[in-house]
Coordinates of N, CA and C in Angstrom, one line a residue:
X1 N -19.0 2.1 -9.2 CA -17.8 1.4 -9.6 C -16.6 2.0 -9.0
X2 N -16.5 3.3 -9.0 CA -15.3 4.0 -8.4 C -15.2 3.7 -6.9
X3 N -16.4 3.7 -6.2 CA -16.4 3.5 -4.8 C -16.0 2.0 -4.5
X4 N -16.4 1.1 -5.4 CA -16.0 -0.3 -5.2 C -14.5 -0.5 -5.3
X5 N -13.9 0.2 -6.3 CA -12.5 0.1 -6.5 C -11.8 0.7 -5.3
X6 N -12.2 1.8 -4.8 CA -11.6 2.5 -3.7 C -11.7 1.7 -2.4
X7 N -12.9 1.1 -2.3 CA -13.1 0.2 -1.1 C -12.1 -1.0 -1.2
X8 N -12.0 -1.6 -2.4 CA -11.1 -2.7 -2.5 C -9.7 -2.3 -2.2
X9 N -9.3 -1.2 -2.7 CA -7.9 -0.7 -2.5 C -7.7 -0.4 -1.0
X10 N -8.7 0.2 -0.3 CA -8.6 0.5 1.1 C -8.4 -0.9 1.9
X11 N -9.2 -1.9 1.4 CA -9.1 -3.2 2.1 C -7.7 -3.8 1.9
X12 N -7.1 -3.7 0.7 CA -5.8 -4.2 0.5 C -4.7 -3.5 1.4
X13 N -4.9 -2.1 1.5 CA -3.9 -1.4 2.3 C -4.1 -1.7 3.8
X14 N -5.3 -1.9 4.2 CA -5.5 -2.3 5.6 C -4.8 -3.6 5.9
X15 N -4.9 -4.6 4.9 CA -4.3 -5.8 5.1 C -2.8 -5.7 5.1
X16 N -2.2 -4.8 4.3 CA -0.8 -4.5 4.3 C -0.3 -3.9 5.6
X17 N -1.1 -2.9 6.1 CA -0.8 -2.3 7.3 C -0.8 -3.3 8.4
X18 N -1.8 -4.2 8.5 CA -1.8 -5.2 9.5 C -0.6 -6.2 9.4
X19 N -0.2 -6.5 8.2 CA 1.0 -7.3 8.1 C 2.2 -6.6 8.7
X20 N 2.3 -5.3 8.5 CA 3.4 -4.6 9.2 C 3.3 -4.6 10.7
X21 N 2.1 -4.4 11.2 CA 1.8 -4.5 12.6 C 2.1 -5.9 13.1
X22 N 1.7 -6.9 12.3 CA 1.9 -8.3 12.7 C 3.4 -8.6 13.0
X23 N 4.3 -7.9 12.2 CA 5.7 -8.2 12.5 C 6.1 -7.8 13.9
X24 N 5.6 -6.7 14.4 CA 5.9 -6.3 15.8 C 5.3 -7.3 16.8
X25 N 4.0 -7.6 16.4 CA 3.3 -8.5 17.3 C 3.9 -9.9 17.4
X26 N 4.5 -10.3 16.2 CA 5.1 -11.6 16.1 C 6.2 -11.7 17.1
X27 N 7.0 -10.7 17.3 CA 8.1 -10.7 18.2 C 7.6 -11.0 19.7
X28 N 6.5 -10.3 20.0 CA 6.0 -10.6 21.3 C 5.4 -12.0 21.5
X29 N 4.8 -12.5 20.4 CA 4.2 -13.8 20.5 C 5.2 -14.9 20.5
X30 N 6.4 -14.7 19.9 CA 7.4 -15.8 19.8 C 7.9 -16.2 21.2
X31 N 7.7 -15.3 22.2 CA 8.1 -15.6 23.5 C 7.2 -16.8 24.1
X32 N 6.0 -16.9 23.6 CA 5.2 -18.0 24.1 C 5.5 -19.3 23.4
X33 N 5.8 -20.4 24.1 CA 6.2 -21.6 23.5 C 5.0 -22.4 22.9
X34 N 3.8 -22.0 23.2 CA 2.7 -22.7 22.7 C 2.2 -22.2 21.4
X35 N 2.7 -21.0 21.0 CA 2.2 -20.4 19.8 C 3.2 -20.5 18.6
X36 N 2.7 -21.0 17.5 CA 3.6 -21.0 16.3 C 3.2 -19.8 15.4
X37 N 4.1 -19.0 15.0 CA 3.9 -17.8 14.3 C 4.6 -17.8 13.0
X38 N 3.9 -17.5 11.9 CA 4.5 -17.4 10.6 C 4.8 -15.9 10.3
X39 N 6.0 -15.7 9.7 CA 6.5 -14.4 9.5 C 5.5 -13.6 8.6
X40 N 5.2 -12.3 8.9 CA 4.3 -11.5 8.2 C 4.8 -11.3 6.7
X41 N 6.1 -11.2 6.5 CA 6.6 -11.0 5.2 C 6.4 -12.3 4.3
X42 N 6.4 -13.5 5.0 CA 6.1 -14.7 4.3 C 4.7 -14.7 3.8
X43 N 3.8 -14.3 4.7 CA 2.3 -14.2 4.4 C 2.1 -13.3 3.2
X44 N 2.7 -12.1 3.2 CA 2.6 -11.2 2.1 C 3.2 -11.8 0.8
X45 N 4.4 -12.4 0.9 CA 5.0 -13.0 -0.3 C 4.1 -14.1 -0.9
X46 N 3.4 -14.9 0.0 CA 2.6 -15.9 -0.5 C 1.3 -15.4 -1.2
X47 N 1.0 -14.1 -1.0 CA -0.2 -13.6 -1.6 C 0.0 -13.4 -3.1
X48 N 1.3 -13.3 -3.5 CA 1.6 -13.0 -4.9 C 2.4 -14.1 -5.5
X49 N 2.3 -14.3 -6.8 CA 3.1 -15.3 -7.5 C 4.0 -14.5 -8.4
X50 N 5.3 -14.5 -8.2 CA 6.3 -13.8 -9.1 C 6.3 -14.5 -10.4
X51 N 6.0 -13.7 -11.5 CA 6.1 -14.3 -12.8 C 7.2 -13.8 -13.6
X52 N 7.8 -12.6 -13.2 CA 8.8 -12.0 -14.0 C 9.6 -11.0 -13.1
X53 N 10.9 -11.1 -13.0 CA 11.6 -10.1 -12.2 C 12.8 -9.5 -12.9
X54 N 12.7 -9.4 -14.2 CA 13.7 -8.7 -15.0 C 13.1 -7.5 -15.6
X55 N 14.0 -6.6 -16.1 CA 13.5 -5.3 -16.6 C 13.1 -5.3 -18.1
X56 N 13.3 -6.4 -18.8 CA 13.0 -6.4 -20.2 C 11.6 -6.7 -20.6
X57 N 10.7 -7.0 -19.6 CA 9.3 -7.1 -19.8 C 8.8 -8.2 -20.8
X58 N 9.7 -9.1 -21.1 CA 9.3 -10.1 -22.2 C 8.2 -11.0 -21.8
X59 N 8.0 -11.2 -20.5 CA 6.9 -12.1 -20.0 C 5.5 -11.4 -20.0
X60 N 5.5 -10.1 -20.2 CA 4.2 -9.4 -20.2 C 3.6 -9.5 -21.6
X61 N 2.6 -10.2 -21.8 CA 2.0 -10.4 -23.1 C 1.0 -9.3 -23.5
X62 N 0.5 -8.6 -22.6 CA -0.5 -7.6 -23.0 C 0.2 -6.2 -23.3
X63 N 0.1 -5.8 -24.6 CA 0.8 -4.6 -25.0 C 0.2 -3.3 -24.3
X64 N -1.0 -3.4 -23.9 CA -1.6 -2.3 -23.3 C -1.0 -2.0 -21.9
X65 N -0.6 -3.1 -21.2 CA 0.1 -2.9 -19.9 C 1.4 -2.3 -20.1
X66 N 2.2 -2.9 -21.1 CA 3.5 -2.4 -21.4 C 3.5 -1.0 -21.8
X67 N 2.6 -0.6 -22.7 CA 2.5 0.8 -23.1 C 2.3 1.8 -22.0
X68 N 1.3 1.5 -21.2 CA 1.0 2.3 -20.0 C 2.2 2.4 -19.1
X69 N 2.7 1.3 -18.8 CA 3.8 1.2 -17.8 C 5.1 2.0 -18.3
X70 N 5.5 1.7 -19.5 CA 6.7 2.4 -20.0 C 6.5 3.9 -20.3
X71 N 5.3 4.3 -20.6 CA 5.0 5.7 -20.8 C 5.2 6.5 -19.4
X72 N 4.8 5.9 -18.4 CA 4.8 6.5 -17.1 C 6.0 6.3 -16.2
X73 N 6.7 5.2 -16.5 CA 7.8 4.8 -15.7 C 9.0 4.3 -16.6
X74 N 9.4 5.1 -17.5 CA 10.4 4.7 -18.5 C 11.7 4.5 -17.9
X75 N 12.1 5.2 -16.8 CA 13.4 5.1 -16.2 C 13.5 4.0 -15.2
X76 N 12.5 3.1 -15.0 CA 12.6 2.1 -14.0 C 13.3 0.9 -14.6
X77 N 14.3 0.3 -13.9 CA 15.1 -0.8 -14.4 C 14.8 -2.1 -13.7
X78 N 14.4 -2.0 -12.5 CA 14.2 -3.2 -11.7 C 12.7 -3.4 -11.3
X79 N 12.0 -4.1 -12.1 CA 10.5 -4.3 -11.9 C 10.2 -5.7 -11.6
X80 N 9.4 -6.0 -10.6 CA 8.9 -7.4 -10.5 C 7.4 -7.4 -10.8
X81 N 7.1 -8.3 -11.7 CA 5.7 -8.5 -12.2 C 5.0 -9.6 -11.4
X82 N 3.8 -9.4 -11.0 CA 3.1 -10.5 -10.2 C 1.7 -10.7 -10.9
X83 N 1.3 -11.9 -11.0 CA 0.0 -12.3 -11.4 C -0.9 -12.4 -10.2
X84 N -2.0 -11.7 -10.2 CA -2.9 -11.7 -9.1 C -4.3 -12.1 -9.6
X85 N -5.3 -12.3 -8.7 CA -6.6 -12.8 -9.2 C -7.3 -11.8 -10.1
X86 N -7.0 -10.6 -10.1 CA -7.7 -9.6 -11.0 C -6.9 -9.2 -12.2
X87 N -5.6 -9.6 -12.3 CA -4.8 -9.2 -13.4 C -3.3 -9.2 -13.0
X88 N -2.6 -8.1 -13.1 CA -1.2 -8.1 -12.9 C -0.8 -6.9 -12.0
X89 N 0.3 -7.0 -11.3 CA 0.9 -6.0 -10.5 C 2.3 -5.8 -10.9
X90 N 2.8 -4.6 -11.0 CA 4.2 -4.2 -11.1 C 4.6 -3.6 -9.8
X91 N 5.8 -4.1 -9.3 CA 6.3 -3.5 -8.0 C 7.7 -3.1 -8.3
X92 N 8.1 -1.9 -7.8 CA 9.4 -1.3 -8.1 C 9.6 -0.2 -7.1
X93 N 10.9 0.3 -7.1 CA 11.2 1.4 -6.2 C 11.7 2.5 -7.1
X94 N 11.2 3.7 -6.9 CA 11.6 4.9 -7.7 C 12.0 6.0 -6.7
X95 N 13.2 6.5 -6.7 CA 13.7 7.6 -5.8 C 13.4 7.2 -4.4
X96 N 13.7 6.0 -4.0 CA 13.6 5.5 -2.6 C 12.2 5.3 -2.1
X97 N 11.2 5.3 -3.1 CA 9.8 5.1 -2.7 C 9.3 3.9 -3.4
X98 N 8.8 2.9 -2.6 CA 8.2 1.7 -3.3 C 6.8 2.0 -3.9
X99 N 6.6 1.4 -5.1 CA 5.4 1.6 -5.9 C 4.8 0.2 -6.2
X100 N 3.4 0.2 -6.3 CA 2.7 -0.9 -6.9 C 1.8 -0.3 -7.9
X101 N 1.8 -0.9 -9.2 CA 0.9 -0.4 -10.2 C 0.1 -1.7 -10.6
X102 N -1.3 -1.5 -10.6 CA -2.2 -2.6 -10.9 C -2.9 -2.5 -12.2
X103 N -3.0 -3.6 -12.9 CA -3.8 -3.7 -14.2 C -4.7 -4.8 -14.1
X104 N -5.9 -4.7 -14.8 CA -6.8 -5.8 -14.8 C -6.4 -6.8 -15.9
X105 N -7.2 -7.9 -16.1 CA -6.9 -8.9 -17.0 C -6.9 -8.4 -18.5
X106 N -7.6 -7.3 -18.7 CA -7.6 -6.8 -20.1 C -6.5 -5.7 -20.3
X107 N -5.7 -5.5 -19.3 CA -4.6 -4.5 -19.5 C -5.0 -3.1 -19.1
X108 N -6.2 -2.9 -18.6 CA -6.6 -1.5 -18.1 C -5.9 -1.2 -16.8
X109 N -5.4 0.0 -16.7 CA -4.8 0.5 -15.5 C -5.8 0.6 -14.4
X110 N -5.6 0.1 -13.2 CA -6.5 0.1 -12.1 C -6.1 1.0 -11.0
X111 N -4.8 1.1 -10.7 CA -4.3 1.9 -9.6 C -2.8 2.0 -9.6
X112 N -2.3 3.1 -9.0 CA -0.9 3.3 -8.7 C -0.9 3.6 -7.2
X113 N 0.0 3.0 -6.5 CA 0.1 3.2 -5.0 C 1.6 3.5 -4.7
X114 N 1.8 4.6 -4.0 CA 3.1 4.9 -3.5 C 3.1 4.7 -2.0
X115 N 4.1 4.0 -1.5 CA 4.2 3.6 -0.1 C 5.1 4.7 0.5
X116 N 4.6 5.6 1.2 CA 5.4 6.8 1.7 C 5.8 6.6 3.2
X117 N 7.1 6.6 3.4 CA 7.6 6.7 4.8 C 7.3 8.1 5.2
X118 N 7.4 8.3 6.5 CA 7.1 9.6 7.1 C 7.8 10.8 6.4
X119 N 9.1 10.6 6.1 CA 9.9 11.7 5.5 C 9.4 12.0 4.0
X120 N 8.6 11.2 3.4 CA 8.2 11.4 2.0 C 6.7 11.9 2.0
X121 N 6.1 12.0 3.1 CA 4.7 12.5 3.1 C 4.6 14.0 2.8
X122 N 3.7 14.4 1.9 CA 3.7 15.8 1.5 C 3.3 16.7 2.8
X123 N 4.0 17.9 2.8 CA 3.8 18.8 3.9 C 2.4 19.1 4.2
X124 N 1.6 19.4 3.1 CA 0.2 19.9 3.3 C -0.6 18.7 3.9
X125 N -0.4 17.5 3.5 CA -1.1 16.4 4.2 C -0.7 16.2 5.6
X126 N 0.6 16.4 5.9 CA 1.1 16.3 7.3 C 0.5 17.3 8.1
X127 N 0.3 18.5 7.6 CA -0.3 19.6 8.4 C -1.8 19.3 8.7
X128 N -2.5 18.8 7.7 CA -3.9 18.4 7.8 C -4.0 17.3 8.9
X129 N -3.2 16.3 8.9 CA -3.2 15.3 9.9 C -2.9 15.8 11.3
X130 N -1.9 16.6 11.4 CA -1.5 17.2 12.7 C -2.6 18.1 13.2
X131 N -3.3 18.8 12.4 CA -4.4 19.6 12.8 C -5.6 18.8 13.3
X132 N -6.0 17.8 12.5 CA -7.2 17.0 12.8 C -6.9 16.0 13.9
X133 N -5.7 15.4 13.9 CA -5.4 14.3 14.9 C -4.2 14.7 15.7
X134 N -4.3 15.8 16.5 CA -3.2 16.4 17.2 C -2.6 15.4 18.2
X135 N -3.4 14.5 18.7 CA -2.9 13.5 19.8 C -2.3 12.3 19.2
X136 N -2.1 12.2 17.9 CA -1.6 11.0 17.2 C -0.3 11.3 16.5
X137 N 0.5 10.3 16.3 CA 1.7 10.4 15.6 C 1.5 9.8 14.2
X138 N 1.9 10.5 13.2 CA 1.8 10.1 11.8 C 2.9 9.1 11.5
X139 N 2.6 7.9 11.1 CA 3.7 6.9 10.9 C 4.0 6.7 9.4
X140 N 3.0 6.6 8.5 CA 3.3 6.3 7.1 C 2.0 6.6 6.4
X141 N 2.1 6.6 5.0 CA 0.9 6.9 4.2 C 1.0 6.1 2.9
X142 N -0.1 5.9 2.3 CA -0.2 5.3 1.0 C -0.8 6.4 0.1
X143 N -0.2 6.8 -1.0 CA -0.7 7.7 -1.9 C -1.3 6.9 -3.1
X144 N -2.6 7.0 -3.3 CA -3.3 6.2 -4.3 C -3.9 7.0 -5.4
X145 N -3.6 6.6 -6.6 CA -4.2 7.2 -7.8 C -5.0 6.1 -8.5
X146 N -6.2 6.4 -8.9 CA -7.1 5.5 -9.6 C -7.7 6.2 -10.8
X147 N -8.1 5.4 -11.9 CA -8.7 6.1 -13.1 C -9.9 6.8 -12.7
X148 N -10.2 7.9 -13.5 CA -11.4 8.7 -13.4 C -11.6 9.3 -12.0
X149 N -10.6 9.5 -11.2 CA -10.6 10.1 -9.9 C -9.5 11.1 -9.9
X150 N -9.8 12.4 -10.1 CA -8.8 13.4 -10.2 C -8.0 13.6 -8.9
X151 N -8.7 13.5 -7.8 CA -8.0 13.8 -6.5 C -7.2 12.6 -6.1
X152 N -6.1 12.9 -5.4 CA -5.2 11.9 -4.9 C -5.9 11.4 -3.6
X153 N -5.8 10.1 -3.3 CA -6.3 9.5 -2.1 C -5.1 9.1 -1.3
X154 N -5.2 9.5 0.0 CA -4.2 9.1 0.9 C -4.8 8.2 2.0
X155 N -4.2 7.1 2.3 CA -4.5 6.3 3.5 C -3.3 6.5 4.5
X156 N -3.6 7.1 5.6 CA -2.5 7.3 6.5 C -2.6 6.5 7.8
X157 N -1.5 6.1 8.3 CA -1.5 5.3 9.6 C -1.1 6.2 10.7
X158 N -1.9 6.3 11.7 CA -1.6 7.1 12.9 C -1.6 6.2 14.1
X159 N -1.0 6.7 15.2 CA -1.0 6.0 16.4 C -0.8 6.9 17.6
X160 N -1.4 6.6 18.7 CA -1.0 7.2 20.0 C -0.8 6.1 21.0
X161 N -0.8 6.4 22.2 CA -0.5 5.3 23.2 C -1.6 4.3 23.3
X162 N -2.8 4.6 22.9 CA -3.9 3.7 23.1 C -4.5 3.1 21.8
X163 N -4.3 3.8 20.6 CA -5.0 3.4 19.4 C -4.1 3.5 18.2
X164 N -4.4 2.7 17.2 CA -3.9 2.8 15.8 C -5.1 3.1 14.9
X165 N -4.9 4.1 14.1 CA -6.0 4.5 13.1 C -5.5 4.5 11.7
X166 N -6.3 4.1 10.8 CA -6.1 4.2 9.3 C -7.1 5.2 8.9
X167 N -6.7 6.3 8.3 CA -7.6 7.4 7.9 C -7.4 7.7 6.4
X168 N -8.5 7.8 5.8 CA -8.5 8.1 4.3 C -8.7 9.6 4.2
X169 N -7.8 10.2 3.5 CA -7.9 11.7 3.1 C -8.1 11.8 1.6
X170 N -9.2 12.5 1.2 CA -9.5 12.8 -0.2 C -10.4 14.0 -0.3
X171 N -10.1 14.8 -1.2 CA -11.0 16.0 -1.4 C -11.1 16.8 -0.1
X172 N -10.1 16.9 0.7 CA -10.2 17.7 1.9 C -10.9 17.0 3.0
X173 N -11.5 15.8 2.8 CA -12.2 15.1 3.9 C -11.4 14.0 4.5
X174 N -11.7 13.7 5.7 CA -11.0 12.6 6.4 C -12.0 11.6 6.9
X175 N -11.8 10.3 6.7 CA -12.7 9.3 7.1 C -11.8 8.2 7.7
X176 N -12.2 7.8 9.0 CA -11.5 6.7 9.6 C -11.9 5.4 9.0
X177 N -11.0 4.7 8.4 CA -11.2 3.5 7.7 C -11.2 2.3 8.7
X178 N -10.2 2.5 9.7 CA -10.0 1.4 10.7 C -9.5 2.0 11.9
X179 N -9.9 1.5 13.1 CA -9.4 2.0 14.4 C -9.3 0.8 15.3
X180 N -8.2 0.6 15.9 CA -8.1 -0.5 16.8 C -7.2 -0.1 18.0
X181 N -7.4 -0.9 19.1 CA -6.6 -0.6 20.3 C -5.2 -1.2 20.1
X182 N -4.3 -0.5 20.7 CA -2.9 -1.0 20.7 C -2.8 -2.0 21.8
X183 N -2.1 -3.1 21.6 CA -1.9 -4.0 22.7 C -0.4 -4.3 23.0
X184 N 0.4 -3.6 22.2 CA 1.9 -3.7 22.5 C 2.3 -2.3 22.9
X185 N 2.9 -2.1 24.0 CA 3.4 -0.8 24.4 C 4.9 -0.7 24.0
X186 N 5.3 0.5 23.7 CA 6.7 0.7 23.3 C 7.6 0.8 24.5

């Protein structure tokens, strides 16, 4: 069950990473008159249905969700709640770091994801990445916490002049989740 949840989360992050990459690729593709391109942010926005974007949480009917969320994020004032196919998501920014917290339809906490820009990536993780992938530049990372999994999971995005890699770091191990050739040069 844990592996299934982790695989699903990795898939979601891979999709989010690709949406970010798609933004850059969109600029290149717009030069072609034959190709119609939809904005990557529009695609991501269409994945979620905003059901509540105020801080009073009145639209959230499940007390289990509210209890968990307010215990861990009491100081958050600007939260957007989304209904997704498996339950609900809360999206917010805390100390300049975007977060997503997921709950299932019964109100059980499923994951917390921190979207880390390069400047927010922990130094020890950065050193591990630099040691193992010396020929790559570390771009960003997702810090993932899931129930019954004590270790923090990181999905990092790396690139060099030829490839982009998404690598999962957990328990001191690294696993390449996705690797693809770069087709846009800087």
